[in-house]
Amino acid sequence: DTGVSQDPRHKITKRGQNVTFRCDPISEHNRLYWYRQTLGQGPEFLTYFQNEAQLEKSRLLSDRFSAERPKGSFSTLEIQRTEQGDSAMYLCASSSHGEKLFFGSGTQLSVL
Amino acid sequence: AQKITQTQPGMFVQEKEAVTLDCTYDTSDPSYGLFWYKQPSSGEMIFLIYQGSYDQQNATEGRYSLNFQKARKSANLVISASQLGDSAMYFCAMRAGGTSYGKLTFGQGTILTVHP
C-alpha cells in the first residue's frame, strides 16, 4: 500500500493551454474522487467515480473539465483552454466502502 | 445545502498542552458524518477522526477526540498533549446523509501553531 499518488506535483502553464493530471488510487479502492482547493479555502468536491463509472459531477466542473477512469484504476483530470481562475491545488482521494478518504498530495496548478 | 463553519483562522498552543478547534455545521439531513482532516505544508490531507450523527459516544483516536454536541450542531476537535508536529492546517468536514460516498463539504480551516 503506497498511498494515493498524484502526478505531477506542480504544473505551470500559460492561459489557453490544456493540462492533464493523473491520480493512482490505493489499489483495492473502488471509489475515487477529485477535489479542488484554492488558497485559504477548504477543498471543494469536483467529481466521483465508482470503478470506471463517473457517478457525480459538481457544477464547479465546467465543460472545459473532463475526468476519466478508464479501467477502474488510475484516473485523469484534463482541463482544456486553461484560465487564470483554474489556478488551484487539485486533490485526488480514494476509498473502499468505509467512511475514510485517503488523499494524495495534490497537483498545484498555476496558470499564467 | 450543507455548511461547515470554522471561526478560528489561527490558534496557538504550547507544546504538551491541550487545544480545542471549533467547528459548527448546518444540515437538514438526519443522517450525516463529521470528519476532521489535518493538512501539513506538504499538502496531503490526513484523516484524523470520524463521528456519525447517530453515534452515542464521542469519537476518540489516540490524542484526538471529537466533542460532538448534536443539539448545538458543533463538532469540536480536541488535541491533547500537543506536539510540534501537530502544527498544520485543520479542516472540519461533513458528509451529508443523501450520499453514501465521500462527497464532503469542508470548512475554511484553522491554522494550528504549536510553540515549544
Short mmCIF file of C-alpha atoms in Angstrom, two decimals:
data_model
loop_
_atom_site.label_atom_id
_atom_site.label_comp_id
_atom_site.label_asym_id
_atom_site.label_seq_id
_atom_site.Cartn_x
_atom_site.Cartn_y
_atom_site.Cartn_z
CA ASP A 1 0.00 0.00 0.00
CA THR A 2 1.84 3.08 -1.26
CA GLY A 3 -0.99 5.53 -0.73
CA VAL A 4 -2.66 7.76 -3.29
CA SER A 5 -0.19 9.06 -5.84
CA GLN A 6 -0.64 12.17 -7.97
CA ASP A 7 1.44 13.39 -10.86
CA PRO A 8 2.76 15.98 -11.45
CA ARG A 9 3.16 17.70 -8.10
CA HIS A 10 3.39 21.10 -9.76
CA LYS A 11 2.28 22.36 -13.15
CA ILE A 12 2.82 25.84 -14.59
CA THR A 13 1.03 26.60 -17.82
CA LYS A 14 0.02 29.55 -19.94
CA ARG A 15 -3.57 30.65 -20.26
CA GLY A 16 -5.30 28.77 -23.05
CA GLN A 17 -3.20 25.63 -22.84
CA ASN A 18 -4.54 22.18 -21.98
CA VAL A 19 -3.27 20.29 -18.94
CA THR A 20 -3.77 16.73 -17.70
CA PHE A 21 -3.25 15.37 -14.20
CA ARG A 22 -3.02 11.75 -13.16
CA CYS A 23 -4.12 10.03 -9.96
CA ASP A 24 -3.25 6.50 -8.89
CA PRO A 25 -5.51 5.44 -6.01
CA ILE A 26 -4.81 2.79 -3.41
CA SER A 27 -5.03 -0.44 -5.38
CA GLU A 28 -8.01 -2.07 -3.70
CA HIS A 29 -10.11 1.10 -3.55
CA ASN A 30 -13.01 1.19 -5.98
CA ARG A 31 -14.07 4.76 -5.19
CA LEU A 32 -12.13 7.76 -6.48
CA TYR A 33 -12.72 11.48 -6.01
CA TRP A 34 -11.34 14.74 -7.32
CA TYR A 35 -11.39 17.89 -5.20
CA ARG A 36 -10.13 21.40 -5.87
CA GLN A 37 -8.59 23.63 -3.21
CA THR A 38 -7.89 27.33 -3.69
CA LEU A 39 -5.61 29.31 -1.41
CA GLY A 40 -7.02 29.81 2.06
CA GLN A 41 -10.06 27.62 1.44
CA GLY A 42 -11.09 24.07 2.17
CA PRO A 43 -11.27 21.54 -0.65
CA GLU A 44 -14.36 21.52 -2.88
CA PHE A 45 -15.81 18.35 -4.38
CA LEU A 46 -15.49 18.05 -8.16
CA THR A 47 -16.37 14.51 -9.17
CA TYR A 48 -16.75 10.91 -8.02
CA PHE A 49 -16.05 7.55 -9.68
CA GLN A 50 -17.13 4.12 -8.57
CA ASN A 51 -14.92 1.75 -10.51
CA GLU A 52 -14.92 3.17 -14.05
CA ALA A 53 -18.31 4.90 -13.79
CA GLN A 54 -18.41 8.62 -13.16
CA LEU A 55 -21.43 8.87 -10.85
CA GLU A 56 -21.45 12.53 -9.88
CA LYS A 57 -20.07 15.80 -11.22
CA SER A 58 -20.18 19.08 -9.37
CA ARG A 59 -21.47 22.22 -11.05
CA LEU A 60 -17.95 23.53 -10.44
CA LEU A 61 -16.81 21.21 -13.23
CA SER A 62 -17.34 23.29 -16.33
CA ASP A 63 -17.36 21.90 -19.86
CA ARG A 64 -13.62 22.58 -20.05
CA PHE A 65 -13.01 19.92 -17.41
CA SER A 66 -13.15 16.20 -18.09
CA ALA A 67 -12.26 13.29 -15.86
CA GLU A 68 -11.86 9.66 -16.75
CA ARG A 69 -11.12 6.39 -15.02
CA PRO A 70 -10.96 4.02 -17.98
CA LYS A 71 -10.21 0.71 -16.30
CA GLY A 72 -11.36 1.50 -12.81
CA SER A 73 -7.80 2.01 -11.63
CA PHE A 74 -5.98 5.30 -12.29
CA SER A 75 -7.83 8.47 -13.19
CA THR A 76 -7.01 11.55 -15.26
CA LEU A 77 -8.36 15.07 -14.96
CA GLU A 78 -7.99 17.26 -18.04
CA ILE A 79 -8.55 21.00 -18.20
CA GLN A 80 -8.88 22.48 -21.66
CA ARG A 81 -8.20 26.13 -22.51
CA THR A 82 -6.98 26.91 -19.00
CA GLU A 83 -7.93 30.19 -17.37
CA GLN A 84 -6.24 32.02 -14.50
CA GLY A 85 -9.18 31.12 -12.29
CA ASP A 86 -8.24 27.45 -12.68
CA SER A 87 -5.13 28.02 -10.57
CA ALA A 88 -5.56 25.79 -7.54
CA MET A 89 -4.47 22.58 -5.86
CA TYR A 90 -6.20 19.56 -7.39
CA LEU A 91 -6.55 16.75 -4.87
CA CYS A 92 -7.39 13.15 -5.58
CA ALA A 93 -8.75 10.78 -2.94
CA SER A 94 -9.80 7.17 -2.83
CA SER A 95 -11.79 4.95 -0.52
CA SER A 96 -13.28 1.49 -0.23
CA HIS A 97 -16.70 1.18 1.38
CA GLY A 98 -15.69 2.84 4.63
CA GLU A 99 -16.00 6.46 5.65
CA LYS A 100 -12.32 7.33 5.49
CA LEU A 101 -10.98 9.08 2.40
CA PHE A 102 -7.29 8.75 1.63
CA PHE A 103 -5.92 11.82 -0.14
CA GLY A 104 -2.90 12.30 -2.32
CA SER A 105 -0.52 15.23 -2.00
CA GLY A 106 -2.21 17.06 -4.85
CA THR A 107 -1.18 18.77 -8.06
CA GLN A 108 -0.59 22.51 -7.73
CA LEU A 109 -1.65 24.25 -10.95
CA SER A 110 -0.53 27.77 -11.77
CA VAL A 111 -1.99 29.41 -14.88
CA LEU A 112 -0.02 32.44 -16.06
CA ALA B 1 -27.41 22.67 1.49
CA GLN B 2 -24.72 21.74 3.96
CA LYS B 3 -22.39 24.24 5.56
CA ILE B 4 -19.35 23.95 7.81
CA THR B 5 -18.09 26.93 9.79
CA GLN B 6 -14.69 27.19 11.41
CA THR B 7 -14.46 30.55 13.13
CA GLN B 8 -10.83 30.38 14.27
CA PRO B 9 -8.46 31.35 11.43
CA GLY B 10 -5.47 30.60 13.66
CA MET B 11 -4.75 29.04 17.02
CA PHE B 12 -1.61 28.88 19.14
CA VAL B 13 -0.83 26.31 21.80
CA GLN B 14 2.13 25.46 23.97
CA GLU B 15 3.73 22.06 23.47
CA LYS B 16 2.18 19.38 25.73
CA GLU B 17 -0.95 21.47 26.32
CA ALA B 18 -4.43 20.59 25.03
CA VAL B 19 -6.19 22.65 22.37
CA THR B 20 -9.75 22.77 21.04
CA LEU B 21 -10.54 23.62 17.42
CA ASP B 22 -14.11 24.75 16.83
CA CYS B 23 -16.48 23.53 14.15
CA THR B 24 -20.19 24.14 13.68
CA TYR B 25 -22.28 22.65 10.93
CA ASP B 26 -25.65 23.11 9.32
CA THR B 27 -27.68 20.42 7.62
CA SER B 28 -31.29 19.36 7.40
CA ASP B 29 -30.38 15.68 6.93
CA PRO B 30 -30.97 13.48 10.00
CA SER B 31 -28.08 11.23 8.95
CA TYR B 32 -24.63 12.68 8.36
CA GLY B 33 -20.98 12.14 9.14
CA LEU B 34 -18.44 14.57 10.54
CA PHE B 35 -14.71 14.43 9.89
CA TRP B 36 -11.52 16.18 10.84
CA TYR B 37 -8.54 16.26 8.50
CA LYS B 38 -5.03 17.62 9.01
CA GLN B 39 -3.15 19.27 6.15
CA PRO B 40 0.57 19.85 6.77
CA SER B 41 2.63 22.05 4.50
CA SER B 42 3.25 19.07 2.20
CA GLY B 43 -0.38 19.38 1.07
CA GLU B 44 -1.65 15.89 1.79
CA MET B 45 -4.95 15.68 3.68
CA ILE B 46 -4.61 13.27 6.61
CA PHE B 47 -7.72 11.72 8.15
CA LEU B 48 -7.88 12.21 11.92
CA ILE B 49 -11.29 11.25 13.25
CA TYR B 50 -14.90 10.49 12.26
CA GLN B 51 -18.23 10.88 14.07
CA GLY B 52 -21.54 9.58 12.77
CA SER B 53 -24.70 11.53 13.58
CA TYR B 54 -26.24 8.52 15.32
CA ASP B 55 -23.16 7.60 17.32
CA GLN B 56 -23.96 7.73 21.01
CA GLN B 57 -20.43 8.32 22.21
CA ASN B 58 -17.87 10.90 21.20
CA ALA B 59 -15.23 9.55 18.85
CA THR B 60 -11.65 9.20 20.03
CA GLU B 61 -8.48 8.31 18.10
CA GLY B 62 -5.35 8.40 20.21
CA ARG B 63 -4.68 12.05 21.16
CA TYR B 64 -7.67 13.24 19.13
CA SER B 65 -11.22 13.37 20.41
CA LEU B 66 -14.32 14.87 18.89
CA ASN B 67 -16.64 16.81 21.21
CA PHE B 68 -19.96 16.17 19.46
CA GLN B 69 -22.88 18.31 20.64
CA LYS B 70 -25.74 17.45 18.32
CA ALA B 71 -28.26 19.96 19.65
CA ARG B 72 -25.76 22.79 19.20
CA LYS B 73 -24.59 21.38 15.85
CA SER B 74 -20.99 21.52 16.92
CA ALA B 75 -18.16 19.03 16.38
CA ASN B 76 -15.06 20.44 18.04
CA LEU B 77 -11.71 18.68 17.77
CA VAL B 78 -9.69 18.31 20.96
CA ILE B 79 -5.98 17.55 20.64
CA SER B 80 -4.40 16.51 23.91
CA ALA B 81 -0.69 16.79 24.73
CA SER B 82 0.15 18.88 21.64
CA GLN B 83 3.34 18.10 19.77
CA LEU B 84 5.42 20.28 17.47
CA GLY B 85 4.39 18.01 14.59
CA ASP B 86 0.76 18.97 15.15
CA SER B 87 1.43 22.37 13.57
CA ALA B 88 -0.69 22.31 10.41
CA MET B 89 -3.99 23.38 8.89
CA TYR B 90 -7.01 21.54 10.28
CA PHE B 91 -10.27 21.10 8.37
CA CYS B 92 -13.67 20.06 9.61
CA ALA B 93 -15.86 18.36 7.01
CA MET B 94 -19.30 16.81 6.67
CA ARG B 95 -20.79 14.08 4.53
CA ALA B 96 -24.47 14.68 4.00
CA GLY B 97 -26.97 11.93 4.56
CA GLY B 98 -28.07 11.92 0.94
CA THR B 99 -24.79 10.40 -0.16
CA SER B 100 -23.24 7.11 0.74
CA TYR B 101 -19.82 8.03 -0.60
CA GLY B 102 -17.11 10.55 0.12
CA LYS B 103 -18.68 13.75 -1.12
CA LEU B 104 -17.56 16.04 1.68
CA THR B 105 -18.21 19.70 2.43
CA PHE B 106 -15.20 21.32 4.10
CA GLY B 107 -14.85 24.35 6.32
CA GLN B 108 -12.25 27.05 5.70
CA GLY B 109 -9.77 25.58 8.13
CA THR B 110 -7.85 26.60 11.23
CA ILE B 111 -4.07 27.00 11.25
CA LEU B 112 -2.64 25.50 14.42
CA THR B 113 0.81 26.53 15.61
CA VAL B 114 2.44 24.60 18.44
CA HIS B 115 5.13 26.51 20.32
CA PRO B 116 7.99 24.70 22.12
#
